[in-house]
Coordinates of C-alpha atoms in Angstrom, one line a residue:
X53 CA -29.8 -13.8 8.4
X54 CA -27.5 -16.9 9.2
X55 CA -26.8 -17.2 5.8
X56 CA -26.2 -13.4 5.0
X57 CA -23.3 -13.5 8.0
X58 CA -21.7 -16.3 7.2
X59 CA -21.4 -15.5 3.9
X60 CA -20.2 -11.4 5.1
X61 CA -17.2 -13.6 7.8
X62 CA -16.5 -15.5 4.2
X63 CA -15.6 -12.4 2.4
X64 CA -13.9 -10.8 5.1
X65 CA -11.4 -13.8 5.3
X66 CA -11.1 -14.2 1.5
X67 CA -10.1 -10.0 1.4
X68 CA -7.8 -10.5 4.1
X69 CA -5.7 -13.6 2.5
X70 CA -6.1 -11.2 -0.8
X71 CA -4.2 -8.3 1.4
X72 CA -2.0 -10.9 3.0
X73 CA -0.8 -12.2 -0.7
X74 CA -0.4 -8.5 -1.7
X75 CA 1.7 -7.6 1.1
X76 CA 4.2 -11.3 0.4
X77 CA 4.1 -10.8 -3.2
X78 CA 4.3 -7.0 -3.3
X79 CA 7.6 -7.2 -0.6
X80 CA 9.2 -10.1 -2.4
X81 CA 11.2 -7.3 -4.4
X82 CA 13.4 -6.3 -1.3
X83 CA 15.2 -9.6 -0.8
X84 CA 15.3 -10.6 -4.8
X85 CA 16.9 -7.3 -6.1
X86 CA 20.7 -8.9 -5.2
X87 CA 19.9 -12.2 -7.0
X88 CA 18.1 -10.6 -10.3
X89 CA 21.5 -8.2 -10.8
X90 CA 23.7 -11.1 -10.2
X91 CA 21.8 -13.3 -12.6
X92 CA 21.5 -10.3 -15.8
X93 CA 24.2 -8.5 -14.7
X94 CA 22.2 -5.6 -14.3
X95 CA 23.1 -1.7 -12.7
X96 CA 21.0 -0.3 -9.6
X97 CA 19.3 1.8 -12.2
X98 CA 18.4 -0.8 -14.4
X99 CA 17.0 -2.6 -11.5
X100 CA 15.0 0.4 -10.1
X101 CA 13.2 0.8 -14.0
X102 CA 12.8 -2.9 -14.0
X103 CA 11.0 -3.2 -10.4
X104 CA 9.3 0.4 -11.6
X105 CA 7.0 -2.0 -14.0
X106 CA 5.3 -2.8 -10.3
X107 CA 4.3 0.8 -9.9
X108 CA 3.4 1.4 -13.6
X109 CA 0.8 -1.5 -13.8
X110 CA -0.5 -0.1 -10.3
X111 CA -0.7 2.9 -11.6
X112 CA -3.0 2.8 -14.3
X113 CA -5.6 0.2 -13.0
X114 CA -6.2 3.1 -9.5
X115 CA -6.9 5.6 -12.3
X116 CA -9.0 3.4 -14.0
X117 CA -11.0 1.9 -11.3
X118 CA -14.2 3.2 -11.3
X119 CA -14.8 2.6 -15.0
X120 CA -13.4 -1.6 -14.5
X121 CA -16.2 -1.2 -11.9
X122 CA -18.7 0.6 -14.1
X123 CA -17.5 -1.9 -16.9
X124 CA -17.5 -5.4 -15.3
X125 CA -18.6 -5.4 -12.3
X126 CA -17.1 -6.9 -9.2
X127 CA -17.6 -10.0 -9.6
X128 CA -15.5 -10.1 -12.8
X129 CA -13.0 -7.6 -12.0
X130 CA -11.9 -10.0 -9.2
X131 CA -12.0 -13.0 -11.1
X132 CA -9.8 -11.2 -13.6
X133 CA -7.6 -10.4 -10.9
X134 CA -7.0 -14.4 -10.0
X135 CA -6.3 -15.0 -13.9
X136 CA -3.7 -12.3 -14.1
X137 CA -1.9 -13.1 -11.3
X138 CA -2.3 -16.2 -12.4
X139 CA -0.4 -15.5 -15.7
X140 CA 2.3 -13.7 -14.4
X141 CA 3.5 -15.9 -11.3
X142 CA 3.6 -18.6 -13.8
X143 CA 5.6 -16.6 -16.3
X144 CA 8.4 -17.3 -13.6
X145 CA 8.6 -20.7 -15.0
X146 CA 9.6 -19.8 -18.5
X147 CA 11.4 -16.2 -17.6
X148 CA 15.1 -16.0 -19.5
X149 CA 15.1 -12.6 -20.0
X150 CA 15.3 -9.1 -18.8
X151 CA 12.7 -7.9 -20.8
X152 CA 10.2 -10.9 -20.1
X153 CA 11.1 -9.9 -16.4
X154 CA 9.3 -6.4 -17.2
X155 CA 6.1 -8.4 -18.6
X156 CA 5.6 -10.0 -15.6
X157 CA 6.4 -7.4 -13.4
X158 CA 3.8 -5.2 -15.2
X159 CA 1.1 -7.8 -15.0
X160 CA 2.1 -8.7 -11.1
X161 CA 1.5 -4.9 -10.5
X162 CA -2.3 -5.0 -12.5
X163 CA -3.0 -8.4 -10.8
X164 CA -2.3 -7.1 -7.0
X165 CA -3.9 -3.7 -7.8
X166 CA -7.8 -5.7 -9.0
X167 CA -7.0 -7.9 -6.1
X168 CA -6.6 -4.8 -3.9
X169 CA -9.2 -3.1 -5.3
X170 CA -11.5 -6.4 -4.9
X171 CA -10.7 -6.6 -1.3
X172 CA -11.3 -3.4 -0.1
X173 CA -14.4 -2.6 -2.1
X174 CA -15.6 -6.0 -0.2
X175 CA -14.6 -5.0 3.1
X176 CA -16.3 -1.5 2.3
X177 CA -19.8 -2.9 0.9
X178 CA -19.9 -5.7 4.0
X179 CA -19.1 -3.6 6.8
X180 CA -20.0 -0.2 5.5
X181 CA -21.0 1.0 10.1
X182 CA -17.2 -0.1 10.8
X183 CA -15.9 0.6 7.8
X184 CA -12.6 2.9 9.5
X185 CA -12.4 -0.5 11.6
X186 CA -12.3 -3.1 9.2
X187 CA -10.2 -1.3 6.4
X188 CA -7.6 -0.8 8.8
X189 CA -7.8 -4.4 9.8
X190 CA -7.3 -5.5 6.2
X191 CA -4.7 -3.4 5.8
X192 CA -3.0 -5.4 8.9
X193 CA -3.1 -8.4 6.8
X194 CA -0.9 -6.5 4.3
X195 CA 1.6 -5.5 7.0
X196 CA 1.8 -8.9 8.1
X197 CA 2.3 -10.3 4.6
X198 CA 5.6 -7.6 4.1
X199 CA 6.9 -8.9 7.5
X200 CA 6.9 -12.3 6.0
X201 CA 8.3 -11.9 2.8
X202 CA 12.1 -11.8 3.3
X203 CA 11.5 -14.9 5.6
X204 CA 9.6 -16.7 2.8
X205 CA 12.0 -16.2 0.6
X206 CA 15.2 -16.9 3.0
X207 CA 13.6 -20.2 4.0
X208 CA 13.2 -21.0 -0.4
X209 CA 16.8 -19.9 -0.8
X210 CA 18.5 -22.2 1.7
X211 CA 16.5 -24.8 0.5
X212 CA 17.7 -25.1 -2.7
X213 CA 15.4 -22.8 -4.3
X214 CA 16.3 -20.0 -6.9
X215 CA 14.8 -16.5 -5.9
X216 CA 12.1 -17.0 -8.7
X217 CA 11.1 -19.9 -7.1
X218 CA 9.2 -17.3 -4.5
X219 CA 7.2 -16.5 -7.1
X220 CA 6.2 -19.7 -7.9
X221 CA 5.4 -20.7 -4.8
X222 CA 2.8 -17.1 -4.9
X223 CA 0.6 -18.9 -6.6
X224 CA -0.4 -21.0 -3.4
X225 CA -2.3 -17.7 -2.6
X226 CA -4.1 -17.5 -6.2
X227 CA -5.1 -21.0 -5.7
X228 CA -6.8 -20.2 -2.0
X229 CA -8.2 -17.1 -3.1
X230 CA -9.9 -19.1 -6.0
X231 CA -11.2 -21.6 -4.0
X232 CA -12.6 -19.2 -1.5
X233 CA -14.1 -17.4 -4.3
X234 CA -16.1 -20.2 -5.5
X235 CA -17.4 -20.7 -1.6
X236 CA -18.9 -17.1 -1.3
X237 CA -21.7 -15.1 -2.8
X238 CA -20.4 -11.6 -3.4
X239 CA -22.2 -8.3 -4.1
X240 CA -23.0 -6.9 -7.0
X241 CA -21.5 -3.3 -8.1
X242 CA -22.6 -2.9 -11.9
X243 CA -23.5 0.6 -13.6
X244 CA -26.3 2.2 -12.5
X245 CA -28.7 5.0 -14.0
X246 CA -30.1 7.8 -12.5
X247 CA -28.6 9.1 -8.8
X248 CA -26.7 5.9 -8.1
X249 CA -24.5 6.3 -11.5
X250 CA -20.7 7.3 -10.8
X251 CA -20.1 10.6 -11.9
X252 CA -18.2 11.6 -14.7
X253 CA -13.8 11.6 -13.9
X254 CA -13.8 15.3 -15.0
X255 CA -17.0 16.1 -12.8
X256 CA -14.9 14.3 -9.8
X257 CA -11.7 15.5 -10.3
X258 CA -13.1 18.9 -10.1
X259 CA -14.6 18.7 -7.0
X260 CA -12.5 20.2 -3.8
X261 CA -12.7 17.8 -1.3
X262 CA -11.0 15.1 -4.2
X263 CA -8.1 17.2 -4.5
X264 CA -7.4 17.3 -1.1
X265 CA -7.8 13.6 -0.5
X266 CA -5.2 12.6 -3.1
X267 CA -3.3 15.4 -2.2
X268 CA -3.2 13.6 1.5
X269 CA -2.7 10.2 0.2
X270 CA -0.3 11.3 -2.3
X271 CA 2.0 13.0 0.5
X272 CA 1.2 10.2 2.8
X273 CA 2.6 7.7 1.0
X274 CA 5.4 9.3 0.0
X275 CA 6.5 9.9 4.0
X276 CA 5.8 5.7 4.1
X277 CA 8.0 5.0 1.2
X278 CA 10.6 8.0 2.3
X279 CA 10.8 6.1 5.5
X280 CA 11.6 2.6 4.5
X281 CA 14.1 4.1 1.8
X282 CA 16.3 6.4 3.3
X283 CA 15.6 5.3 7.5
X284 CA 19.1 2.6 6.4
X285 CA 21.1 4.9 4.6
X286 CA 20.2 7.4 7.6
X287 CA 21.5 5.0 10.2
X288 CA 24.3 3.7 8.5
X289 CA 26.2 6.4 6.3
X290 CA 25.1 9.4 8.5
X291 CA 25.4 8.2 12.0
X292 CA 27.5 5.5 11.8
X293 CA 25.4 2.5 12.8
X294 CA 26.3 -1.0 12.6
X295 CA 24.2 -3.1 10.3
X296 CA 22.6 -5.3 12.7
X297 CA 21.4 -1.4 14.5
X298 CA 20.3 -0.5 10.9
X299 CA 18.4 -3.9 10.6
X300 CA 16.6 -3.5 14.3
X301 CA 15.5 -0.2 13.7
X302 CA 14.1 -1.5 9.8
X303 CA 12.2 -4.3 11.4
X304 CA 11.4 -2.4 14.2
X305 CA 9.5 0.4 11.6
X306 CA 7.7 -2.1 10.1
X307 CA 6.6 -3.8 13.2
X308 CA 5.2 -0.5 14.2
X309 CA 3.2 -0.1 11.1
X310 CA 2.0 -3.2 11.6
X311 CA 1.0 -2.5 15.0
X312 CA -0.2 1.0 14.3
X313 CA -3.3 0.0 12.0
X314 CA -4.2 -2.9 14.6
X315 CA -4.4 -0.1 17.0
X316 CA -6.2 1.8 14.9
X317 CA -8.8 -1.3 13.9
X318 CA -9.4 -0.8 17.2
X319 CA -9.9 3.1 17.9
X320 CA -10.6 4.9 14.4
X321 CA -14.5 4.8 15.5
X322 CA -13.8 6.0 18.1
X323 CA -12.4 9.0 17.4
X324 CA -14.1 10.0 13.9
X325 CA -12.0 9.7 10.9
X326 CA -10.7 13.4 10.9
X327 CA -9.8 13.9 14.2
X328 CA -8.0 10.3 14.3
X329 CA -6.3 11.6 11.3
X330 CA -5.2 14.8 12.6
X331 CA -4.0 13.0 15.6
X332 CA -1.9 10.3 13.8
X333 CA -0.7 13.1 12.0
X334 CA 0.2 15.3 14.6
X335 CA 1.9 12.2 16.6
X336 CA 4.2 11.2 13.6
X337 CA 5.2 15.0 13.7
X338 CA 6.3 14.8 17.2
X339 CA 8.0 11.9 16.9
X340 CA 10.4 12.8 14.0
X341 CA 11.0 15.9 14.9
X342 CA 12.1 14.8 18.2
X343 CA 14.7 12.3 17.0
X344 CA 15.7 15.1 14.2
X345 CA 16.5 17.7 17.3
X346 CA 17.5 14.7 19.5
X347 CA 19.7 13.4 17.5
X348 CA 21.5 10.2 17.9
X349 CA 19.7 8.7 21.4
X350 CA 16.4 10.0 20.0
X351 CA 16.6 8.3 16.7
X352 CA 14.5 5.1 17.5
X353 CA 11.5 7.8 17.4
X354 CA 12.0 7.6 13.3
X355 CA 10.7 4.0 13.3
X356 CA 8.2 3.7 16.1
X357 CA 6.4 6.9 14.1
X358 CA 5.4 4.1 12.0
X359 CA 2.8 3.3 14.1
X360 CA 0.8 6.6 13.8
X361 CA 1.9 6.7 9.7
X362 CA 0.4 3.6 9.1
X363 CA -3.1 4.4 9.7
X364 CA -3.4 7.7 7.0
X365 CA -4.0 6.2 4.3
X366 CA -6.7 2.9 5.3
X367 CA -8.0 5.3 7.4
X368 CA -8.7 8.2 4.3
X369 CA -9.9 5.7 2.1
X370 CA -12.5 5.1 5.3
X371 CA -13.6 8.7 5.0
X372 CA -13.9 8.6 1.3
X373 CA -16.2 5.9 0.9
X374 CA -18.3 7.6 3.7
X375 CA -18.5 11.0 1.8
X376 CA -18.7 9.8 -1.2
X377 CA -21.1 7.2 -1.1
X378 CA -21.3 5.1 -4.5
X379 CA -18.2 7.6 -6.4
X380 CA -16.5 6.0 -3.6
X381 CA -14.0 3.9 -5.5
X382 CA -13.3 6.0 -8.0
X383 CA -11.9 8.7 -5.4
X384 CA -10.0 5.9 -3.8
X385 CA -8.5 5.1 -7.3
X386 CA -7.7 8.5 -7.8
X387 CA -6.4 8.8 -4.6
X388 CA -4.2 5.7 -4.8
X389 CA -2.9 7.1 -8.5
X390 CA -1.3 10.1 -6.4
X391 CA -0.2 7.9 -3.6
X392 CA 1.5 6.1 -6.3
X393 CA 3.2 9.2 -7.7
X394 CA 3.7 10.7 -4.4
X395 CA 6.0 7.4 -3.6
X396 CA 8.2 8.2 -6.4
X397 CA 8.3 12.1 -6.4
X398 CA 8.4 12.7 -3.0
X399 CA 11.2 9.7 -2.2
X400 CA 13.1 9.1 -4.9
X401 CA 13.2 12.7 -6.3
X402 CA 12.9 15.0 -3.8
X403 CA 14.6 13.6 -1.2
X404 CA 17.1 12.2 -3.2
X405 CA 18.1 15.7 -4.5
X406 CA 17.8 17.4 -0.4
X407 CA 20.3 14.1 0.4
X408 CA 22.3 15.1 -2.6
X409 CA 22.5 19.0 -1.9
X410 CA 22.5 19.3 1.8
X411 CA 22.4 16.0 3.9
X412 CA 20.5 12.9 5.2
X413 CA 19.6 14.3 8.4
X414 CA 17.8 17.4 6.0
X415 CA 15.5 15.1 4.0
X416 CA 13.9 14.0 7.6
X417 CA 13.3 17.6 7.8
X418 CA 11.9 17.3 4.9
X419 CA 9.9 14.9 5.6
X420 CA 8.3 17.2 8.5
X421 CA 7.3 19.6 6.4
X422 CA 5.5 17.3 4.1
X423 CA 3.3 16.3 7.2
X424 CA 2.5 19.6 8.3
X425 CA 0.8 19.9 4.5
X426 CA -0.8 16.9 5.1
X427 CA -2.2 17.9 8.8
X428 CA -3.2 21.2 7.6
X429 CA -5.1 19.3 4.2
X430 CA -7.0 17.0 6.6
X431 CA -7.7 19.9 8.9
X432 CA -9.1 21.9 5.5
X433 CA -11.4 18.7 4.7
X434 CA -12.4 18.6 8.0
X435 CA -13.6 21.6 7.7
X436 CA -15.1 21.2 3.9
X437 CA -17.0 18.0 5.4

């Protein structure tokens, strides 16, 4: 029994320096997008489709999940996790080119997605009675990790570094994560016959309660990445903000989110998944609304509803595992596939077009509208569950 909890405290730590790598690694992008167009004299749009390759390699390992699980296992799947990342941070020693700037992009995006996957499927299995708890928890780790980033790279720069040099300097984390993985014994998840084998993609993807939670997750996300998009150009073209203002109120969102899944680490169980959804939900309404009616001394509402946005999504993948016992990661991987989409459709399409034919202060309006969908979806599933 000793054994068995040291060993469970062992994975826990190695998932959360897996979610705190994804969260330095995955954030690095912010701070290097000046240096990268500078050094290939690139356009804004050819460095949006270059840092795209991030989302694209994402992409297709959440579709794909449950058949890397069925396939290889866990065990493997993480291992080929460390030796992709691997590949690609090092590819930063070599990099000349634009294009060789899309391999590794690709294969940084695969890499963090098995890592992700890896770490919460360990988090699940280990801790399946606190499972809303400790998912939220690991997803802390991630926050903390994007906090850090542009001072990890700041602190390379005025160093003497180049920006690819952050990179490099990733791989620390691939080296710890290895090391920890050769310290721990970790579960099995193979194929199985009988009732425990996953059920066929089509036979999921037909299923109603599926729909609705990648529907949630898809127009969750999309609010998160709506947010940290158009929250600056908000602030400083619309009302007139200073750029120190517009750089509070950015950290100040991403503090919150932070803060909001530690909160929620803390309550989620308390509340039952649904209801702590609907309440998050609910919240984030209130507080954007508010600052939209409010106006300009109401508008530090937009980042503090951070803290009730950041817990939809951990705290969904919570409920999926629990209602769908061993199909659990492939709903999560479906549900991360629309999340994925949802980031781009909802805020770089849709709200770039509202922005384009009406107004900044519309797309927050937007943006309210979107959650009400998403409130009334979780209500629905509620109700389905």
């Amino acid at each position: 029994m000793a054994f068995l909890q040291k060993n469970r405290n062992k994975l826990l730590i190695m998932a959360f320096t897996i979610m705190l790598m994804n969260g330095v690694v995955n954030n690095l992008r912010g701070q290097i997008g000046p240096f990268i167009i500078e050094q290939y004299s690139l356009s804004y749009s050819k460095l949006g489709f270059l840092f795209s390759f991030f989302s694209i390699g994402s992409m297709v390992v959440f579709f794909f999940t449950g058949k890397l699980i069925e396939r290889f296992g866990l065990v493997r799947l993480l291992l080929g996790g460390l030796v992709t990342n691997f590949i690609a941070l090092s590819l930063f020693f070599w990099i000349n080119s634009y294009y060789l700037l899309i391999l590794a992009f690709t294969l940084i995006g695969i890499g963090l997605t098995i890592l992700n996957i890896s770490a919460v499927n360990l988090v699940s299995i280990s801790y399946s009675k606190k499972r809303g708890k400790m998912i939220n928890l690991l997803h802390l780790f991630y926050g903390i990790g994007g906090i850090s980033a542009p001072y990890f790279v700041t602190v390379l720069i005025k160093n003497g570094f180049s920006w690819s040099s952050s990179f490099l300097f990733s791989l620390i984390f691939v080296i710890i994560i290895g090391w920890q993985f050769k310290l721990v014994s970790l579960p099995q998840i193979e194929v199985k016959t009988g009732k425990q084998q996953m059920d066929s993609t089509l036979k999921l993807l037909q299923n109603r309660r599926v729909t609705l939670f990648a529907l949630i997750v898809f127009l969750q996300v999309g609010v998160e990445f709506s947010m940290v998009t158009w929250l600056a150009p908000f602030l400083k073209n619309f009302q007139g903000r200073s750029e120190l203002a517009v750089s509070f109120h950015l950290s100040l969102f991403f503090i919150a989110f932070t803060v909001g899944r530690f909160i929620a680490s803390l309550l989620v169980e308390k509340f039952g998944y649904y209801n702590f959804l609907l309440f998050n939900c609910a919240a984030a309404i209130l507080f954007i609304n508010t600052a939209v009616i409010g106006g300009y001394n109401y508008t530090i509402l937009l980042p503090l509803s951070g803290i009730f946005l950041a817990v939809q999504v951990p705290t969904t993948q919570a409920a999926i595992f629990d209602s769908f016992s061993q199909n659990g990661i492939k709903v999560v991987g479906f549900s991360q596939t629309a999340g994925m989409i949802g980031s781009t459709v909802l805020s770089n399409w849709l709200l770039g077009f509202v922005n384009d034919f009406f107004n900044l202060k519309a797309s927050f309006i937007a943006l309210i509208l979107v959650l009400i969908i998403s409130f009334l979806a979780t209500y629905r599933l509620k109700q389905l569950s």
